[in-house]
PDB file of C-alpha atoms in Angstrom:
ATOM      1  CA  UNK N  14     -69.039 -17.863 -32.456  1.00  0.00           C
ATOM      2  CA  UNK N  15     -67.429 -15.734 -35.034  1.00  0.00           C
ATOM      3  CA  UNK N  16     -67.148 -12.889 -32.579  1.00  0.00           C
ATOM      4  CA  UNK N  17     -65.658 -15.168 -30.045  1.00  0.00           C
ATOM      5  CA  UNK N  18     -63.104 -16.329 -32.575  1.00  0.00           C
ATOM      6  CA  UNK N  19     -62.368 -12.795 -33.607  1.00  0.00           C
ATOM      7  CA  UNK N  20     -62.138 -11.844 -30.002  1.00  0.00           C
ATOM      8  CA  UNK N  21     -59.732 -14.678 -29.376  1.00  0.00           C
ATOM      9  CA  UNK N  22     -57.683 -13.748 -32.409  1.00  0.00           C
ATOM     10  CA  UNK N  23     -57.536 -10.173 -31.197  1.00  0.00           C
ATOM     11  CA  UNK N  24     -56.488 -11.372 -27.789  1.00  0.00           C
ATOM     12  CA  UNK N  25     -53.773 -13.559 -29.301  1.00  0.00           C
ATOM     13  CA  UNK N  26     -52.731 -10.716 -31.523  1.00  0.00           C
ATOM     14  CA  UNK N  27     -52.632  -8.282 -28.592  1.00  0.00           C
ATOM     15  CA  UNK N  28     -50.769 -10.800 -26.541  1.00  0.00           C
ATOM     16  CA  UNK N  29     -48.290 -11.280 -29.349  1.00  0.00           C
ATOM     17  CA  UNK N  30     -47.935  -7.537 -29.681  1.00  0.00           C
ATOM     18  CA  UNK N  31     -47.501  -7.191 -25.925  1.00  0.00           C
ATOM     19  CA  UNK N  32     -44.861  -9.891 -25.915  1.00  0.00           C
ATOM     20  CA  UNK N  33     -43.164  -8.220 -28.856  1.00  0.00           C
ATOM     21  CA  UNK N  34     -43.235  -4.854 -27.079  1.00  0.00           C
ATOM     22  CA  UNK N  35     -42.002  -6.529 -23.942  1.00  0.00           C
ATOM     23  CA  UNK N  36     -39.165  -8.170 -25.873  1.00  0.00           C
ATOM     24  CA  UNK N  37     -38.378  -4.836 -27.544  1.00  0.00           C
ATOM     25  CA  UNK N  38     -38.398  -3.111 -24.195  1.00  0.00           C
ATOM     26  CA  UNK N  39     -36.215  -5.862 -22.753  1.00  0.00           C
ATOM     27  CA  UNK N  40     -33.941  -5.641 -25.751  1.00  0.00           C
ATOM     28  CA  UNK N  41     -33.861  -1.853 -25.441  1.00  0.00           C
ATOM     29  CA  UNK N  42     -33.173  -2.175 -21.706  1.00  0.00           C
ATOM     30  CA  UNK N  43     -30.435  -4.692 -22.377  1.00  0.00           C
ATOM     31  CA  UNK N  44     -28.972  -2.409 -25.039  1.00  0.00           C
ATOM     32  CA  UNK N  45     -29.104   0.501 -22.614  1.00  0.00           C
ATOM     33  CA  UNK N  46     -27.484  -1.633 -19.936  1.00  0.00           C
ATOM     34  CA  UNK N  47     -24.858  -2.770 -22.432  1.00  0.00           C
ATOM     35  CA  UNK N  48     -24.302   0.856 -23.437  1.00  0.00           C
ATOM     36  CA  UNK N  49     -24.011   1.852 -19.820  1.00  0.00           C
ATOM     37  CA  UNK N  50     -21.654  -1.079 -19.244  1.00  0.00           C
ATOM     38  CA  UNK N  51     -19.559  -0.025 -22.244  1.00  0.00           C
ATOM     39  CA  UNK N  52     -19.488   3.538 -20.950  1.00  0.00           C
ATOM     40  CA  UNK N  53     -18.576   2.263 -17.502  1.00  0.00           C
ATOM     41  CA  UNK N  54     -15.861   0.042 -18.990  1.00  0.00           C
ATOM     42  CA  UNK N  55     -14.599   2.951 -21.064  1.00  0.00           C
ATOM     43  CA  UNK N  56     -14.544   5.163 -17.984  1.00  0.00           C
ATOM     44  CA  UNK N  57     -12.750   2.439 -16.079  1.00  0.00           C
ATOM     45  CA  UNK N  58     -10.321   1.998 -18.972  1.00  0.00           C
ATOM     46  CA  UNK N  59      -9.815   5.768 -19.191  1.00  0.00           C
ATOM     47  CA  UNK N  60      -9.267   5.966 -15.464  1.00  0.00           C
ATOM     48  CA  UNK N  61      -6.884   3.037 -15.611  1.00  0.00           C
ATOM     49  CA  UNK N  62      -5.033   4.575 -18.533  1.00  0.00           C
ATOM     50  CA  UNK N  63      -4.984   7.942 -16.802  1.00  0.00           C
ATOM     51  CA  UNK N  64      -3.777   6.319 -13.591  1.00  0.00           C
ATOM     52  CA  UNK N  65      -1.130   4.413 -15.521  1.00  0.00           C
ATOM     53  CA  UNK N  66      -0.134   7.596 -17.311  1.00  0.00           C
ATOM     54  CA  UNK N  67       0.067   9.479 -14.018  1.00  0.00           C
ATOM     55  CA  UNK N  68       2.003   6.611 -12.467  1.00  0.00           C
ATOM     56  CA  UNK N  69       4.322   6.516 -15.463  1.00  0.00           C
ATOM     57  CA  UNK N  70       4.767  10.294 -15.280  1.00  0.00           C
ATOM     58  CA  UNK N  71       5.520  10.024 -11.572  1.00  0.00           C
ATOM     59  CA  UNK N  72       8.014   7.262 -12.203  1.00  0.00           C
ATOM     60  CA  UNK N  73       9.632   9.325 -14.962  1.00  0.00           C
ATOM     61  CA  UNK N  74       9.734  12.306 -12.611  1.00  0.00           C
ATOM     62  CA  UNK N  75      11.247  10.172  -9.843  1.00  0.00           C
ATOM     63  CA  UNK N  76      13.774   8.707 -12.270  1.00  0.00           C
ATOM     64  CA  UNK N  77      14.550  12.179 -13.601  1.00  0.00           C
ATOM     65  CA  UNK N  78      15.013  13.523 -10.088  1.00  0.00           C
ATOM     66  CA  UNK N  79      17.094  10.506  -9.138  1.00  0.00           C
ATOM     67  CA  UNK N  80      19.206  10.957 -12.247  1.00  0.00           C
ATOM     68  CA  UNK N  81      19.579  14.660 -11.493  1.00  0.00           C
ATOM     69  CA  UNK N  82      20.610  13.876  -7.914  1.00  0.00           C
ATOM     70  CA  UNK N  83      23.098  11.281  -9.131  1.00  0.00           C
ATOM     71  CA  UNK N  84      24.412  13.704 -11.743  1.00  0.00           C
ATOM     72  CA  UNK N  85      24.673  16.449  -9.117  1.00  0.00           C
ATOM     73  CA  UNK N  86      26.504  14.137  -6.736  1.00  0.00           C
ATOM     74  CA  UNK N  87      28.792  13.012  -9.545  1.00  0.00           C
ATOM     75  CA  UNK N  88      29.528  16.594 -10.544  1.00  0.00           C
ATOM     76  CA  UNK N  89      30.032  17.532  -6.895  1.00  0.00           C
ATOM     77  CA  UNK N  90      32.432  14.632  -6.465  1.00  0.00           C
ATOM     78  CA  UNK N  91      34.245  15.592  -9.671  1.00  0.00           C
ATOM     79  CA  UNK N  92      34.527  19.203  -8.506  1.00  0.00           C
ATOM     80  CA  UNK N  93      35.772  18.036  -5.100  1.00  0.00           C
ATOM     81  CA  UNK N  94      38.371  15.782  -6.753  1.00  0.00           C
ATOM     82  CA  UNK N  95      39.491  18.584  -9.056  1.00  0.00           C
ATOM     83  CA  UNK N  96      39.689  20.967  -6.085  1.00  0.00           C
ATOM     84  CA  UNK N  97      41.693  18.386  -4.135  1.00  0.00           C
ATOM     85  CA  UNK N  98      44.028  17.858  -7.096  1.00  0.00           C
ATOM     86  CA  UNK N  99      44.408  21.616  -7.537  1.00  0.00           C
ATOM     87  CA  UNK N 100      45.119  22.047  -3.821  1.00  0.00           C
ATOM     88  CA  UNK N 101      47.607  19.169  -3.926  1.00  0.00           C
ATOM     89  CA  UNK N 102      49.307  20.673  -6.985  1.00  0.00           C
ATOM     90  CA  UNK N 103      49.415  24.069  -5.266  1.00  0.00           C
ATOM     91  CA  UNK N 104      50.923  22.515  -2.142  1.00  0.00           C
ATOM     92  CA  UNK N 105      53.495  20.676  -4.267  1.00  0.00           C
ATOM     93  CA  UNK N 106      54.298  23.899  -6.130  1.00  0.00           C
ATOM     94  CA  UNK N 107      54.632  25.811  -2.854  1.00  0.00           C
ATOM     95  CA  UNK N 108      56.843  23.063  -1.399  1.00  0.00           C
ATOM     96  CA  UNK N 109      58.986  23.039  -4.565  1.00  0.00           C
ATOM     97  CA  UNK N 110      59.255  26.830  -4.486  1.00  0.00           C
ATOM     98  CA  UNK N 111      60.166  26.725  -0.803  1.00  0.00           C
ATOM     99  CA  UNK N 112      62.813  24.068  -1.456  1.00  0.00           C
ATOM    100  CA  UNK N 113      64.221  25.992  -4.416  1.00  0.00           C
ATOM    101  CA  UNK N 114      64.317  29.179  -2.329  1.00  0.00           C
ATOM    102  CA  UNK N 115      66.032  27.302   0.497  1.00  0.00           C
ATOM    103  CA  UNK N 116      68.474  25.738  -1.982  1.00  0.00           C
ATOM    104  CA  UNK N 117      69.255  29.132  -3.534  1.00  0.00           C
ATOM    105  CA  UNK N 118      69.761  30.700  -0.109  1.00  0.00           C
ATOM    106  CA  UNK N 119      71.945  27.794   0.962  1.00  0.00           C
ATOM    107  CA  UNK N 120      73.959  28.030  -2.257  1.00  0.00           C
ATOM    108  CA  UNK N 121      74.297  31.812  -1.855  1.00  0.00           C
ATOM    109  CA  UNK N 122      75.428  31.305   1.751  1.00  0.00           C
ATOM    110  CA  UNK N 123      77.897  28.651   0.630  1.00  0.00           C
ATOM    111  CA  UNK N 124      79.207  30.925  -2.122  1.00  0.00           C
ATOM    112  CA  UNK N 125      79.549  33.816   0.327  1.00  0.00           C
ATOM    113  CA  UNK N 126      81.418  31.533   2.716  1.00  0.00           C
ATOM    114  CA  UNK N 127      83.667  30.259  -0.092  1.00  0.00           C
ATOM    115  CA  UNK N 128      84.301  33.814  -1.261  1.00  0.00           C
ATOM    116  CA  UNK N 129      85.078  34.932   2.272  1.00  0.00           C
ATOM    117  CA  UNK N 130      87.319  31.904   2.738  1.00  0.00           C
ATOM    118  CA  UNK N 131      89.071  32.575  -0.564  1.00  0.00           C
ATOM    119  CA  UNK N 132      89.516  36.227   0.392  1.00  0.00           C
ATOM    120  CA  UNK N 133      90.928  35.133   3.728  1.00  0.00           C
ATOM    121  CA  UNK N 134      93.226  32.674   1.960  1.00  0.00           C
ATOM    122  CA  UNK N 135      94.313  35.349  -0.510  1.00  0.00           C
ATOM    123  CA  UNK N 136      94.824  37.811   2.341  1.00  0.00           C
ATOM    124  CA  UNK N 137      96.717  35.180   4.297  1.00  0.00           C
ATOM    125  CA  UNK N 138      98.807  34.265   1.262  1.00  0.00           C
ATOM    126  CA  UNK N 139      99.422  37.929   0.550  1.00  0.00           C
ATOM    127  CA  UNK N 140     100.422  38.516   4.170  1.00  0.00           C
ATOM    128  CA  UNK N 141     102.645  35.426   4.171  1.00  0.00           C
ATOM    129  CA  UNK N 142     104.180  36.460   0.862  1.00  0.00           C
ATOM    130  CA  UNK N 143     104.728  39.936   2.258  1.00  0.00           C
ATOM    131  CA  UNK N 144     106.294  38.525   5.409  1.00  0.00           C
ATOM    132  CA  UNK N 145     108.446  36.140   3.347  1.00  0.00           C
ATOM    133  CA  UNK N 146     109.488  39.009   1.079  1.00  0.00           C
ATOM    134  CA  UNK N 147     110.341  41.201   4.055  1.00  0.00           C
ATOM    135  CA  UNK N 148     112.221  38.296   5.661  1.00  0.00           C
ATOM    136  CA  UNK N 149     114.106  37.807   2.408  1.00  0.00           C
ATOM    137  CA  UNK N 150     114.949  41.534   2.227  1.00  0.00           C
ATOM    138  CA  UNK N 151     115.998  41.502   5.891  1.00  0.00           C
ATOM    139  CA  UNK N 152     118.182  38.419   5.309  1.00  0.00           C
ATOM    140  CA  UNK N 153     119.766  40.070   2.285  1.00  0.00           C
ATOM    141  CA  UNK N 154     120.429  43.215   4.337  1.00  0.00           C
ATOM    142  CA  UNK N 155     121.944  41.102   7.088  1.00  0.00           C
ATOM    143  CA  UNK N 156     124.140  39.320   4.579  1.00  0.00           C
ATOM    144  CA  UNK N 157     125.212  42.630   3.123  1.00  0.00           C
ATOM    145  CA  UNK N 158     125.946  43.991   6.610  1.00  0.00           C
ATOM    146  CA  UNK N 159     127.908  40.852   7.473  1.00  0.00           C
ATOM    147  CA  UNK N 160     129.812  41.199   4.206  1.00  0.00           C
ATOM    148  CA  UNK N 161     130.540  44.841   4.927  1.00  0.00           C
ATOM    149  CA  UNK N 162     131.647  44.017   8.447  1.00  0.00           C
ATOM    150  CA  UNK N 163     133.909  41.289   7.070  1.00  0.00           C
ATOM    151  CA  UNK N 164     135.346  43.668   4.495  1.00  0.00           C
ATOM    152  CA  UNK N 165     135.834  46.260   7.241  1.00  0.00           C
ATOM    153  CA  UNK N 166     137.727  43.732   9.364  1.00  0.00           C
ATOM    154  CA  UNK N 167     139.850  42.792   6.371  1.00  0.00           C
ATOM    155  CA  UNK N 168     140.563  46.442   5.628  1.00  0.00           C
ATOM    156  CA  UNK N 169     141.438  47.118   9.264  1.00  0.00           C
ATOM    157  CA  UNK N 170     143.735  44.119   9.279  1.00  0.00           C
ATOM    158  CA  UNK N 171     145.295  45.304   6.041  1.00  0.00           C
ATOM    159  CA  UNK N 172     145.564  48.793   7.453  1.00  0.00           C
ATOM    160  CA  UNK N 173     147.370  47.538  10.506  1.00  0.00           C
ATOM    161  CA  UNK N 174     149.696  45.587   8.281  1.00  0.00           C
ATOM    162  CA  UNK N 175     150.287  48.573   6.072  1.00  0.00           C
ATOM    163  CA  UNK N 176     150.890  50.847   9.066  1.00  0.00           C
ATOM    164  CA  UNK N 177     153.722  48.594  10.065  1.00  0.00           C
ATOM    165  CA  UNK N 178     155.269  48.554   6.596  1.00  0.00           C
ATOM    166  CA  UNK N 179     154.543  51.862   4.877  1.00  0.00           C
ATOM    167  CA  UNK N 180     155.039  55.485   5.618  1.00  0.00           C
ATOM    168  CA  UNK N 181     152.644  57.818   7.375  1.00  0.00           C
ATOM    169  CA  UNK N 182     151.493  59.419   4.071  1.00  0.00           C
ATOM    170  CA  UNK N 183     150.437  56.173   2.543  1.00  0.00           C
ATOM    171  CA  UNK N 184     148.805  55.222   5.782  1.00  0.00           C
ATOM    172  CA  UNK N 185     146.864  58.444   5.862  1.00  0.00           C
ATOM    173  CA  UNK N 186     145.628  57.836   2.348  1.00  0.00           C
ATOM    174  CA  UNK N 187     144.474  54.371   3.282  1.00  0.00           C
ATOM    175  CA  UNK N 188     142.841  55.644   6.450  1.00  0.00           C
ATOM    176  CA  UNK N 189     140.980  58.199   4.370  1.00  0.00           C
ATOM    177  CA  UNK N 190     139.821  55.545   1.953  1.00  0.00           C
ATOM    178  CA  UNK N 191     138.889  53.261   4.804  1.00  0.00           C
ATOM    179  CA  UNK N 192     136.935  55.938   6.563  1.00  0.00           C
ATOM    180  CA  UNK N 193     135.198  56.754   3.315  1.00  0.00           C
ATOM    181  CA  UNK N 194     134.312  53.105   2.718  1.00  0.00           C
ATOM    182  CA  UNK N 195     133.206  52.707   6.318  1.00  0.00           C
ATOM    183  CA  UNK N 196     131.055  55.801   6.002  1.00  0.00           C
ATOM    184  CA  UNK N 197     129.480  54.472   2.860  1.00  0.00           C
ATOM    185  CA  UNK N 198     128.941  51.102   4.493  1.00  0.00           C
ATOM    186  CA  UNK N 199     127.313  52.615   7.521  1.00  0.00           C
ATOM    187  CA  UNK N 200     125.135  54.809   5.319  1.00  0.00           C
ATOM    188  CA  UNK N 201     123.954  51.756   3.386  1.00  0.00           C
ATOM    189  CA  UNK N 202     123.378  50.010   6.706  1.00  0.00           C
ATOM    190  CA  UNK N 203     121.197  52.830   7.960  1.00  0.00           C
ATOM    191  CA  UNK N 204     119.222  52.841   4.726  1.00  0.00           C
ATOM    192  CA  UNK N 205     118.757  49.092   4.969  1.00  0.00           C
ATOM    193  CA  UNK N 206     117.627  49.364   8.569  1.00  0.00           C
ATOM    194  CA  UNK N 207     115.158  52.088   7.689  1.00  0.00           C
ATOM    195  CA  UNK N 208     113.600  49.873   5.003  1.00  0.00           C
TER     196      UNK N 208
END
């Protein structure tokens, strides 16, 4: 009876020990599973973080490239605008220079024409003055010749009158004087005609 009780107690004790070992094993298994689950969650979290980091890096790279492209296009547009402005300024400068050159040439041509015209006017005035002077000289010579001819007629008339009234000696003297005056008059006439 005692053995049976002892045997029963041993069985209960063994059973309790087995249950305890089983619980420990189960607890150990659960701990291992929990550890594995934590490791798996950590791996998943690491992968997710790594993926997010890679995605963020890609986005930053895309944004950087996009910004670089935009900056390049902006700089290209700025350079094109500056080149266009420079070309426009150069064209305006060339047009202004061309106009100024044309204006200077036109002014020089106008001045040459005015100078030529003034020279022609001066030459014409000089010629007209010369002609007027020569006409004046010629008119004076004609007046002098007419005066001499009139004086000659008067002297001849006087001579004829004297010939009727005075002697031959006086007449000869007058004829001599008349011839001398006539000679002088004709000499002056020849000089005037030569001029």
